[in-house]
Amino acid sequence: MHFIALALIVCCSVSFSWANEWGYPDLDSNQDEPFPKWGGLCDSGKKQSPINLHVKGALKGEFDSLRFENYDEHQKNLRMVNNGHSIQLSGFDHELTLSGGALLQDFVVEQIHMHWWSEHTINDIRYPLEVHIVHRNTIYPNMTMAANFKDGIVVIGVLYHVSNTPNEAIGSIIKSLGAVKSYDSMNKPVLVADSLAVDDLVPSVESYFTYAGSLTTPTCAEAVTWIVLTETFPVTLDQVNEFKEIEYDQGKQLHNNYRELQSENNRAVVLVEQPEQRSGAAGLTASVSLGLMTLILAGQKIML
Ligand SMILES: [Zn+2]
């Protein structure tokens, strides 16, 4: 009887420590601290994420438009949790369904979380914030199952660039951040006070990189179709600094939670752009002006 109890304690303490074992180097304290090895597929995988995305060298792709259902619904019961590795949102009132593009099935949003600084880089440039909208293929009943299949998960990655203009949607999330920052409140979800539509976190989806990769946290399952948008949203450094204050241990702040870049290993990285934006040099100029215009309009919308 004693032996069983002891075995139980040993077993549980092992799994408990494993769950908390992996982490990130504190680059604010020591920028040369190496990224730790996380073990398993994280070290041995050949289709790992994140990677640097190059416009030059990407394969040109053309697919149907991505279709988003219910992303514009204002969420009233969104929960936020500090899980010690990120800030995560879940508890959507309606099923948010993603389809179209190169996707063969429907995918539903499971959770949204952020990384500060960005995990993906575009043309070797790192951004201050990356939001991950994690979707599960509806042919699998849960995330654990979905993680076993290469078509199991779709993550939309949204990069945010530094600006003087505070981001309204990120601001809504920050408003509730105080309640989950401390180590004592870790893993205790709170209701997000402001109502937020997932749409508010997503800029134009007309142009994106897509490639086959992995989760960027253990188990690093190679089950992810990545969709990283090329259009970025503004955020202020003050806003990003709010996330850096969340604690993952007594008195220890999570100053950064991005994984280091992984080898591309000759994977196909496809750059998808809308047809009207792909008609030679003139088309490129037009698309740049259109992008600027969208940015200006978006900026005005935010300032209003
Ligand atoms: Zn992530």
mmCIF file of C-alpha atoms and ligand atoms in Angstrom:
data_model
loop_
_atom_site.group_PDB
_atom_site.id
_atom_site.type_symbol
_atom_site.label_atom_id
_atom_site.label_comp_id
_atom_site.label_asym_id
_atom_site.label_seq_id
_atom_site.Cartn_x
_atom_site.Cartn_y
_atom_site.Cartn_z
ATOM 1 C CA MET A 1 0.000 0.000 0.000
ATOM 2 C CA HIS A 2 2.792 2.365 0.982
ATOM 3 C CA PHE A 3 4.648 1.412 -2.152
ATOM 4 C CA ILE A 4 1.678 2.314 -4.354
ATOM 5 C CA ALA A 5 1.280 5.646 -2.613
ATOM 6 C CA LEU A 6 4.984 6.335 -3.042
ATOM 7 C CA ALA A 7 4.904 5.301 -6.704
ATOM 8 C CA LEU A 8 1.963 7.625 -7.194
ATOM 9 C CA ILE A 9 3.821 10.528 -5.595
ATOM 10 C CA VAL A 10 6.956 9.854 -7.657
ATOM 11 C CA CYS A 11 4.962 9.473 -10.855
ATOM 12 C CA CYS A 12 2.968 12.632 -10.332
ATOM 13 C CA SER A 13 5.873 14.746 -9.251
ATOM 14 C CA VAL A 14 7.808 13.600 -12.341
ATOM 15 C CA SER A 15 5.001 14.488 -14.700
ATOM 16 C CA PHE A 16 4.431 17.739 -12.810
ATOM 17 C CA SER A 17 8.048 18.780 -13.112
ATOM 18 C CA TRP A 18 8.103 17.747 -16.788
ATOM 19 C CA ALA A 19 5.119 19.989 -17.493
ATOM 20 C CA ASN A 20 6.951 22.951 -15.997
ATOM 21 C CA GLU A 21 10.418 22.044 -17.148
ATOM 22 C CA TRP A 22 10.503 23.623 -20.572
ATOM 23 C CA GLY A 23 10.900 27.317 -20.931
ATOM 24 C CA TYR A 24 12.653 30.190 -22.632
ATOM 25 C CA PRO A 25 15.965 31.924 -21.904
ATOM 26 C CA ASP A 26 15.556 35.335 -20.272
ATOM 27 C CA LEU A 27 17.075 37.434 -23.039
ATOM 28 C CA ASP A 28 16.470 40.676 -21.101
ATOM 29 C CA SER A 29 18.889 39.461 -18.411
ATOM 30 C CA ASN A 30 21.395 37.799 -20.751
ATOM 31 C CA GLN A 31 20.982 38.134 -24.490
ATOM 32 C CA ASP A 32 23.530 35.370 -25.098
ATOM 33 C CA GLU A 33 21.703 32.757 -23.009
ATOM 34 C CA PRO A 34 21.193 29.785 -25.342
ATOM 35 C CA PHE A 35 17.749 28.446 -26.149
ATOM 36 C CA PRO A 36 17.331 25.220 -24.159
ATOM 37 C CA LYS A 37 16.731 21.844 -25.790
ATOM 38 C CA TRP A 38 13.161 20.714 -25.219
ATOM 39 C CA GLY A 39 13.705 17.057 -26.195
ATOM 40 C CA GLY A 40 11.815 14.629 -28.439
ATOM 41 C CA LEU A 41 10.535 15.881 -31.758
ATOM 42 C CA CYS A 42 11.533 19.439 -30.778
ATOM 43 C CA ASP A 43 15.158 18.345 -31.264
ATOM 44 C CA SER A 44 14.852 15.566 -33.863
ATOM 45 C CA GLY A 45 12.031 16.862 -36.111
ATOM 46 C CA LYS A 46 12.690 17.930 -39.690
ATOM 47 C CA LYS A 47 9.574 20.090 -40.156
ATOM 48 C CA GLN A 48 9.893 22.376 -37.169
ATOM 49 C CA SER A 49 8.624 25.932 -36.659
ATOM 50 C CA PRO A 50 9.174 28.846 -36.625
ATOM 51 C CA ILE A 51 11.276 29.610 -39.707
ATOM 52 C CA ASN A 52 12.419 32.730 -41.482
ATOM 53 C CA LEU A 53 10.034 33.470 -44.352
ATOM 54 C CA HIS A 54 11.626 34.946 -47.466
ATOM 55 C CA VAL A 55 9.598 36.683 -50.129
ATOM 56 C CA LYS A 56 12.533 35.875 -52.413
ATOM 57 C CA GLY A 57 12.733 32.124 -52.842
ATOM 58 C CA ALA A 58 9.134 31.416 -51.847
ATOM 59 C CA LEU A 59 7.003 29.464 -54.301
ATOM 60 C CA LYS A 60 4.201 31.405 -55.882
ATOM 61 C CA GLY A 61 0.767 30.006 -55.019
ATOM 62 C CA GLU A 62 -2.795 30.717 -55.978
ATOM 63 C CA PHE A 63 -5.783 29.299 -54.147
ATOM 64 C CA ASP A 64 -9.429 30.128 -53.497
ATOM 65 C CA SER A 65 -9.914 32.833 -50.887
ATOM 66 C CA LEU A 66 -9.816 31.821 -47.243
ATOM 67 C CA ARG A 67 -13.307 31.768 -45.731
ATOM 68 C CA PHE A 68 -13.952 32.934 -42.178
ATOM 69 C CA GLU A 69 -17.224 32.205 -40.361
ATOM 70 C CA ASN A 70 -18.221 34.022 -37.149
ATOM 71 C CA TYR A 71 -14.841 35.725 -36.712
ATOM 72 C CA ASP A 72 -16.730 39.042 -36.610
ATOM 73 C CA GLU A 73 -18.928 37.937 -33.694
ATOM 74 C CA HIS A 74 -18.202 39.865 -30.502
ATOM 75 C CA GLN A 75 -17.191 37.347 -27.877
ATOM 76 C CA LYS A 76 -18.869 37.900 -24.520
ATOM 77 C CA ASN A 77 -17.482 34.972 -22.533
ATOM 78 C CA LEU A 78 -13.870 34.919 -23.581
ATOM 79 C CA ARG A 79 -11.508 33.564 -20.895
ATOM 80 C CA MET A 80 -7.901 34.569 -20.491
ATOM 81 C CA VAL A 81 -5.243 32.527 -18.733
ATOM 82 C CA ASN A 82 -1.564 32.967 -17.918
ATOM 83 C CA ASN A 83 -0.338 29.404 -18.497
ATOM 84 C CA GLY A 84 3.260 30.254 -17.608
ATOM 85 C CA HIS A 85 4.312 30.203 -21.252
ATOM 86 C CA SER A 86 1.935 32.740 -22.779
ATOM 87 C CA ILE A 87 -1.373 34.522 -22.436
ATOM 88 C CA GLN A 88 -4.114 32.352 -23.916
ATOM 89 C CA LEU A 89 -7.708 33.149 -24.866
ATOM 90 C CA SER A 90 -10.470 30.554 -25.236
ATOM 91 C CA GLY A 91 -14.184 30.045 -24.665
ATOM 92 C CA PHE A 92 -15.725 31.265 -27.905
ATOM 93 C CA ASP A 93 -19.505 31.753 -27.944
ATOM 94 C CA HIS A 94 -19.837 30.506 -31.488
ATOM 95 C CA GLU A 95 -17.857 28.036 -33.535
ATOM 96 C CA LEU A 96 -15.343 30.019 -35.587
ATOM 97 C CA THR A 97 -14.763 28.123 -38.819
ATOM 98 C CA LEU A 98 -11.900 28.547 -41.267
ATOM 99 C CA SER A 99 -12.007 26.930 -44.719
ATOM 100 C CA GLY A 100 -10.955 27.602 -48.305
ATOM 101 C CA GLY A 101 -7.452 28.487 -49.437
ATOM 102 C CA ALA A 102 -5.352 25.323 -49.695
ATOM 103 C CA LEU A 103 -7.340 23.691 -46.871
ATOM 104 C CA LEU A 104 -9.250 20.520 -47.652
ATOM 105 C CA GLN A 105 -11.431 20.477 -44.539
ATOM 106 C CA ASP A 106 -13.066 22.853 -42.062
ATOM 107 C CA PHE A 107 -11.012 24.038 -39.095
ATOM 108 C CA VAL A 108 -12.390 25.568 -35.878
ATOM 109 C CA VAL A 109 -10.641 27.978 -33.509
ATOM 110 C CA GLU A 110 -9.529 26.274 -30.279
ATOM 111 C CA GLN A 111 -7.499 29.050 -28.671
ATOM 112 C CA ILE A 112 -5.536 32.211 -29.331
ATOM 113 C CA HIS A 113 -2.223 33.103 -27.687
ATOM 114 C CA MET A 114 0.673 35.469 -28.226
ATOM 115 C CA HIS A 115 4.430 35.484 -28.437
ATOM 116 C CA TRP A 116 6.619 38.438 -27.656
ATOM 117 C CA TRP A 117 8.846 38.989 -29.782
ATOM 118 C CA SER A 118 7.608 37.310 -32.971
ATOM 119 C CA GLU A 119 8.500 33.676 -33.685
ATOM 120 C CA HIS A 120 8.444 33.887 -37.474
ATOM 121 C CA THR A 121 10.611 36.467 -39.147
ATOM 122 C CA ILE A 122 9.894 37.861 -42.620
ATOM 123 C CA ASN A 123 12.973 38.646 -44.738
ATOM 124 C CA ASP A 124 15.060 38.258 -41.545
ATOM 125 C CA ILE A 125 13.071 40.937 -39.750
ATOM 126 C CA ARG A 126 11.651 40.155 -36.326
ATOM 127 C CA TYR A 127 8.454 41.841 -35.145
ATOM 128 C CA PRO A 128 7.576 42.782 -31.547
ATOM 129 C CA LEU A 129 4.493 40.574 -31.266
ATOM 130 C CA GLU A 130 2.989 37.519 -32.957
ATOM 131 C CA VAL A 131 -0.567 36.331 -32.349
ATOM 132 C CA HIS A 132 -1.381 32.664 -33.009
ATOM 133 C CA ILE A 133 -4.946 31.660 -33.804
ATOM 134 C CA VAL A 134 -4.928 27.895 -33.331
ATOM 135 C CA HIS A 135 -7.468 25.839 -35.295
ATOM 136 C CA ARG A 136 -8.362 22.141 -35.125
ATOM 137 C CA ASN A 137 -9.425 20.071 -38.133
ATOM 138 C CA THR A 138 -13.078 19.152 -37.441
ATOM 139 C CA ILE A 139 -12.475 15.545 -38.562
ATOM 140 C CA TYR A 140 -10.565 15.058 -35.274
ATOM 141 C CA PRO A 141 -12.451 15.269 -31.961
ATOM 142 C CA ASN A 142 -9.816 17.150 -29.934
ATOM 143 C CA MET A 143 -6.393 18.803 -30.091
ATOM 144 C CA THR A 144 -4.540 15.766 -28.722
ATOM 145 C CA MET A 145 -5.874 13.646 -31.580
ATOM 146 C CA ALA A 146 -5.369 16.393 -34.147
ATOM 147 C CA ALA A 147 -1.707 16.751 -33.127
ATOM 148 C CA ASN A 148 -1.069 13.196 -34.385
ATOM 149 C CA PHE A 149 -1.889 14.047 -37.997
ATOM 150 C CA LYS A 150 -0.166 16.311 -40.471
ATOM 151 C CA ASP A 151 -3.492 17.897 -41.435
ATOM 152 C CA GLY A 152 -4.608 18.182 -37.812
ATOM 153 C CA ILE A 153 -3.966 21.836 -37.003
ATOM 154 C CA VAL A 154 -3.932 25.204 -38.779
ATOM 155 C CA VAL A 155 -2.348 28.195 -37.072
ATOM 156 C CA ILE A 156 -2.853 31.692 -38.441
ATOM 157 C CA GLY A 157 0.129 33.831 -37.451
ATOM 158 C CA VAL A 158 -0.348 37.584 -37.296
ATOM 159 C CA LEU A 159 2.696 39.796 -36.893
ATOM 160 C CA TYR A 160 2.508 43.229 -35.284
ATOM 161 C CA HIS A 161 4.907 46.053 -36.096
ATOM 162 C CA VAL A 162 6.108 48.841 -33.800
ATOM 163 C CA SER A 163 4.051 52.007 -33.998
ATOM 164 C CA ASN A 164 3.047 55.056 -31.977
ATOM 165 C CA THR A 165 -0.568 54.037 -32.484
ATOM 166 C CA PRO A 166 -1.870 51.773 -29.733
ATOM 167 C CA ASN A 167 -3.684 48.735 -31.064
ATOM 168 C CA GLU A 168 -7.291 48.748 -29.934
ATOM 169 C CA ALA A 169 -7.820 44.965 -29.935
ATOM 170 C CA ILE A 170 -4.544 44.273 -28.124
ATOM 171 C CA GLY A 171 -5.568 47.089 -25.746
ATOM 172 C CA SER A 172 -8.783 45.190 -24.938
ATOM 173 C CA ILE A 173 -6.743 42.138 -24.004
ATOM 174 C CA ILE A 174 -4.299 44.204 -21.931
ATOM 175 C CA LYS A 175 -7.190 45.630 -19.883
ATOM 176 C CA SER A 176 -7.737 42.200 -18.335
ATOM 177 C CA LEU A 177 -4.051 41.321 -18.107
ATOM 178 C CA GLY A 178 -3.637 42.690 -14.553
ATOM 179 C CA ALA A 179 -5.813 39.874 -13.185
ATOM 180 C CA VAL A 180 -3.536 37.117 -14.532
ATOM 181 C CA LYS A 181 -0.049 38.641 -14.327
ATOM 182 C CA SER A 182 1.054 37.287 -10.958
ATOM 183 C CA TYR A 183 2.473 33.807 -10.354
ATOM 184 C CA ASP A 184 -0.374 33.157 -7.884
ATOM 185 C CA SER A 185 -2.952 33.668 -10.620
ATOM 186 C CA MET A 186 -1.160 31.359 -13.069
ATOM 187 C CA ASN A 187 -3.469 28.793 -14.674
ATOM 188 C CA LYS A 188 -6.538 30.555 -13.242
ATOM 189 C CA PRO A 189 -8.683 31.812 -16.123
ATOM 190 C CA VAL A 190 -10.475 35.165 -15.867
ATOM 191 C CA LEU A 191 -13.256 36.628 -17.982
ATOM 192 C CA VAL A 192 -12.019 39.133 -20.589
ATOM 193 C CA ALA A 193 -13.810 42.346 -19.604
ATOM 194 C CA ASP A 194 -13.990 43.953 -23.064
ATOM 195 C CA SER A 195 -15.920 42.193 -25.788
ATOM 196 C CA LEU A 196 -13.592 41.313 -28.624
ATOM 197 C CA ALA A 197 -14.160 39.914 -32.113
ATOM 198 C CA VAL A 198 -11.384 37.649 -33.366
ATOM 199 C CA ASP A 199 -11.551 39.622 -36.628
ATOM 200 C CA ASP A 200 -10.118 42.604 -34.737
ATOM 201 C CA LEU A 201 -6.829 40.705 -34.371
ATOM 202 C CA VAL A 202 -6.534 39.896 -38.085
ATOM 203 C CA PRO A 203 -5.441 42.309 -40.843
ATOM 204 C CA SER A 204 -5.956 41.591 -44.544
ATOM 205 C CA VAL A 205 -5.743 37.899 -45.428
ATOM 206 C CA GLU A 206 -5.138 38.556 -49.128
ATOM 207 C CA SER A 207 -1.454 37.726 -48.920
ATOM 208 C CA TYR A 208 0.193 35.101 -46.758
ATOM 209 C CA PHE A 209 2.943 32.520 -46.489
ATOM 210 C CA THR A 210 1.865 28.926 -46.010
ATOM 211 C CA TYR A 211 4.046 25.925 -45.174
ATOM 212 C CA ALA A 212 3.980 22.617 -43.300
ATOM 213 C CA GLY A 213 5.490 22.947 -39.843
ATOM 214 C CA SER A 214 5.034 22.252 -36.165
ATOM 215 C CA LEU A 215 3.780 23.550 -32.863
ATOM 216 C CA THR A 216 6.437 25.932 -31.504
ATOM 217 C CA THR A 217 6.085 24.556 -27.957
ATOM 218 C CA PRO A 218 6.556 20.967 -26.684
ATOM 219 C CA THR A 219 5.567 18.447 -28.004
ATOM 220 C CA CYS A 220 6.498 20.328 -31.199
ATOM 221 C CA ALA A 221 4.079 18.046 -33.115
ATOM 222 C CA GLU A 222 4.531 18.310 -36.879
ATOM 223 C CA ALA A 223 0.815 18.703 -37.436
ATOM 224 C CA VAL A 224 0.561 22.370 -38.356
ATOM 225 C CA THR A 225 -0.304 24.049 -41.622
ATOM 226 C CA TRP A 226 0.990 27.546 -41.038
ATOM 227 C CA ILE A 227 -0.684 30.602 -42.526
ATOM 228 C CA VAL A 228 1.455 33.644 -41.711
ATOM 229 C CA LEU A 229 -0.079 36.863 -42.997
ATOM 230 C CA THR A 230 2.233 39.312 -44.769
ATOM 231 C CA GLU A 231 0.220 42.346 -43.715
ATOM 232 C CA THR A 232 1.038 43.407 -40.171
ATOM 233 C CA PHE A 233 -0.863 45.376 -37.557
ATOM 234 C CA PRO A 234 0.531 48.240 -35.434
ATOM 235 C CA VAL A 235 1.241 47.888 -31.722
ATOM 236 C CA THR A 236 3.160 50.171 -29.345
ATOM 237 C CA LEU A 237 6.190 48.952 -27.405
ATOM 238 C CA ASP A 238 4.408 50.022 -24.205
ATOM 239 C CA GLN A 239 1.626 47.581 -25.082
ATOM 240 C CA VAL A 240 4.115 44.755 -25.732
ATOM 241 C CA ASN A 241 5.877 45.546 -22.442
ATOM 242 C CA GLU A 242 2.626 44.797 -20.588
ATOM 243 C CA PHE A 243 2.885 41.160 -21.702
ATOM 244 C CA LYS A 244 6.506 41.010 -20.551
ATOM 245 C CA GLU A 245 5.302 41.523 -16.970
ATOM 246 C CA ILE A 246 3.450 38.220 -16.631
ATOM 247 C CA GLU A 247 5.072 35.849 -14.121
ATOM 248 C CA TYR A 248 5.885 32.187 -14.767
ATOM 249 C CA ASP A 249 7.522 31.596 -11.408
ATOM 250 C CA GLN A 250 7.628 33.407 -8.067
ATOM 251 C CA GLY A 251 8.986 36.861 -8.912
ATOM 252 C CA LYS A 252 10.119 35.820 -12.405
ATOM 253 C CA GLN A 253 8.683 37.634 -15.392
ATOM 254 C CA LEU A 254 8.279 36.082 -18.822
ATOM 255 C CA HIS A 255 10.331 38.646 -20.737
ATOM 256 C CA ASN A 256 10.234 36.728 -24.006
ATOM 257 C CA ASN A 257 8.495 33.585 -25.197
ATOM 258 C CA TYR A 258 9.553 33.005 -28.769
ATOM 259 C CA ARG A 259 11.290 29.878 -29.997
ATOM 260 C CA GLU A 260 14.499 30.247 -31.984
ATOM 261 C CA LEU A 261 14.364 29.844 -35.778
ATOM 262 C CA GLN A 262 14.398 26.271 -37.091
ATOM 263 C CA SER A 263 15.960 24.836 -40.251
ATOM 264 C CA GLU A 264 13.790 25.115 -43.322
ATOM 265 C CA ASN A 265 15.149 21.753 -44.576
ATOM 266 C CA ASN A 266 14.183 22.510 -48.156
ATOM 267 C CA ARG A 267 10.483 22.671 -47.327
ATOM 268 C CA ALA A 268 8.087 24.308 -49.761
ATOM 269 C CA VAL A 269 7.144 27.749 -48.507
ATOM 270 C CA VAL A 270 4.345 29.135 -50.632
ATOM 271 C CA LEU A 271 3.539 32.823 -50.954
ATOM 272 C CA VAL A 272 -0.118 33.313 -51.806
ATOM 273 C CA GLU A 273 -1.274 36.639 -53.185
ATOM 274 C CA GLN A 274 -4.566 37.713 -54.662
ATOM 275 C CA PRO A 275 -4.503 37.548 -58.491
ATOM 276 C CA GLU A 276 -5.019 41.296 -58.952
ATOM 277 C CA GLN A 277 -1.848 41.910 -56.949
ATOM 278 C CA ARG A 278 0.346 39.716 -59.105
ATOM 279 C CA SER A 279 0.545 41.434 -62.497
ATOM 280 C CA GLY A 280 4.175 42.453 -62.852
ATOM 281 C CA ALA A 281 5.914 45.626 -61.730
ATOM 282 C CA ALA A 282 2.877 47.877 -62.228
ATOM 283 C CA GLY A 283 0.782 45.427 -60.243
ATOM 284 C CA LEU A 284 3.358 45.420 -57.471
ATOM 285 C CA THR A 285 3.276 49.217 -57.224
ATOM 286 C CA ALA A 286 -0.495 49.099 -57.168
ATOM 287 C CA SER A 287 -0.456 46.494 -54.429
ATOM 288 C CA VAL A 288 1.990 48.528 -52.368
ATOM 289 C CA SER A 289 -0.172 51.648 -52.698
ATOM 290 C CA LEU A 290 -3.230 49.566 -51.877
ATOM 291 C CA GLY A 291 -1.415 48.225 -48.811
ATOM 292 C CA LEU A 292 -0.522 51.751 -47.738
ATOM 293 C CA MET A 293 -4.062 52.905 -48.322
ATOM 294 C CA THR A 294 -5.404 50.026 -46.216
ATOM 295 C CA LEU A 295 -2.905 50.909 -43.496
ATOM 296 C CA ILE A 296 -3.918 54.561 -43.584
ATOM 297 C CA LEU A 297 -7.601 53.643 -43.487
ATOM 298 C CA ALA A 298 -6.950 51.141 -40.680
ATOM 299 C CA GLY A 299 -5.003 53.811 -38.805
ATOM 300 C CA GLN A 300 -7.861 56.251 -39.148
ATOM 301 C CA LYS A 301 -10.321 53.648 -37.991
ATOM 302 C CA ILE A 302 -8.212 52.989 -34.919
ATOM 303 C CA MET A 303 -7.798 56.676 -34.121
ATOM 304 C CA LEU A 304 -11.553 57.186 -34.423
HETATM 305 ZN ZN ZN B 1 2.222 29.976 -30.578
#
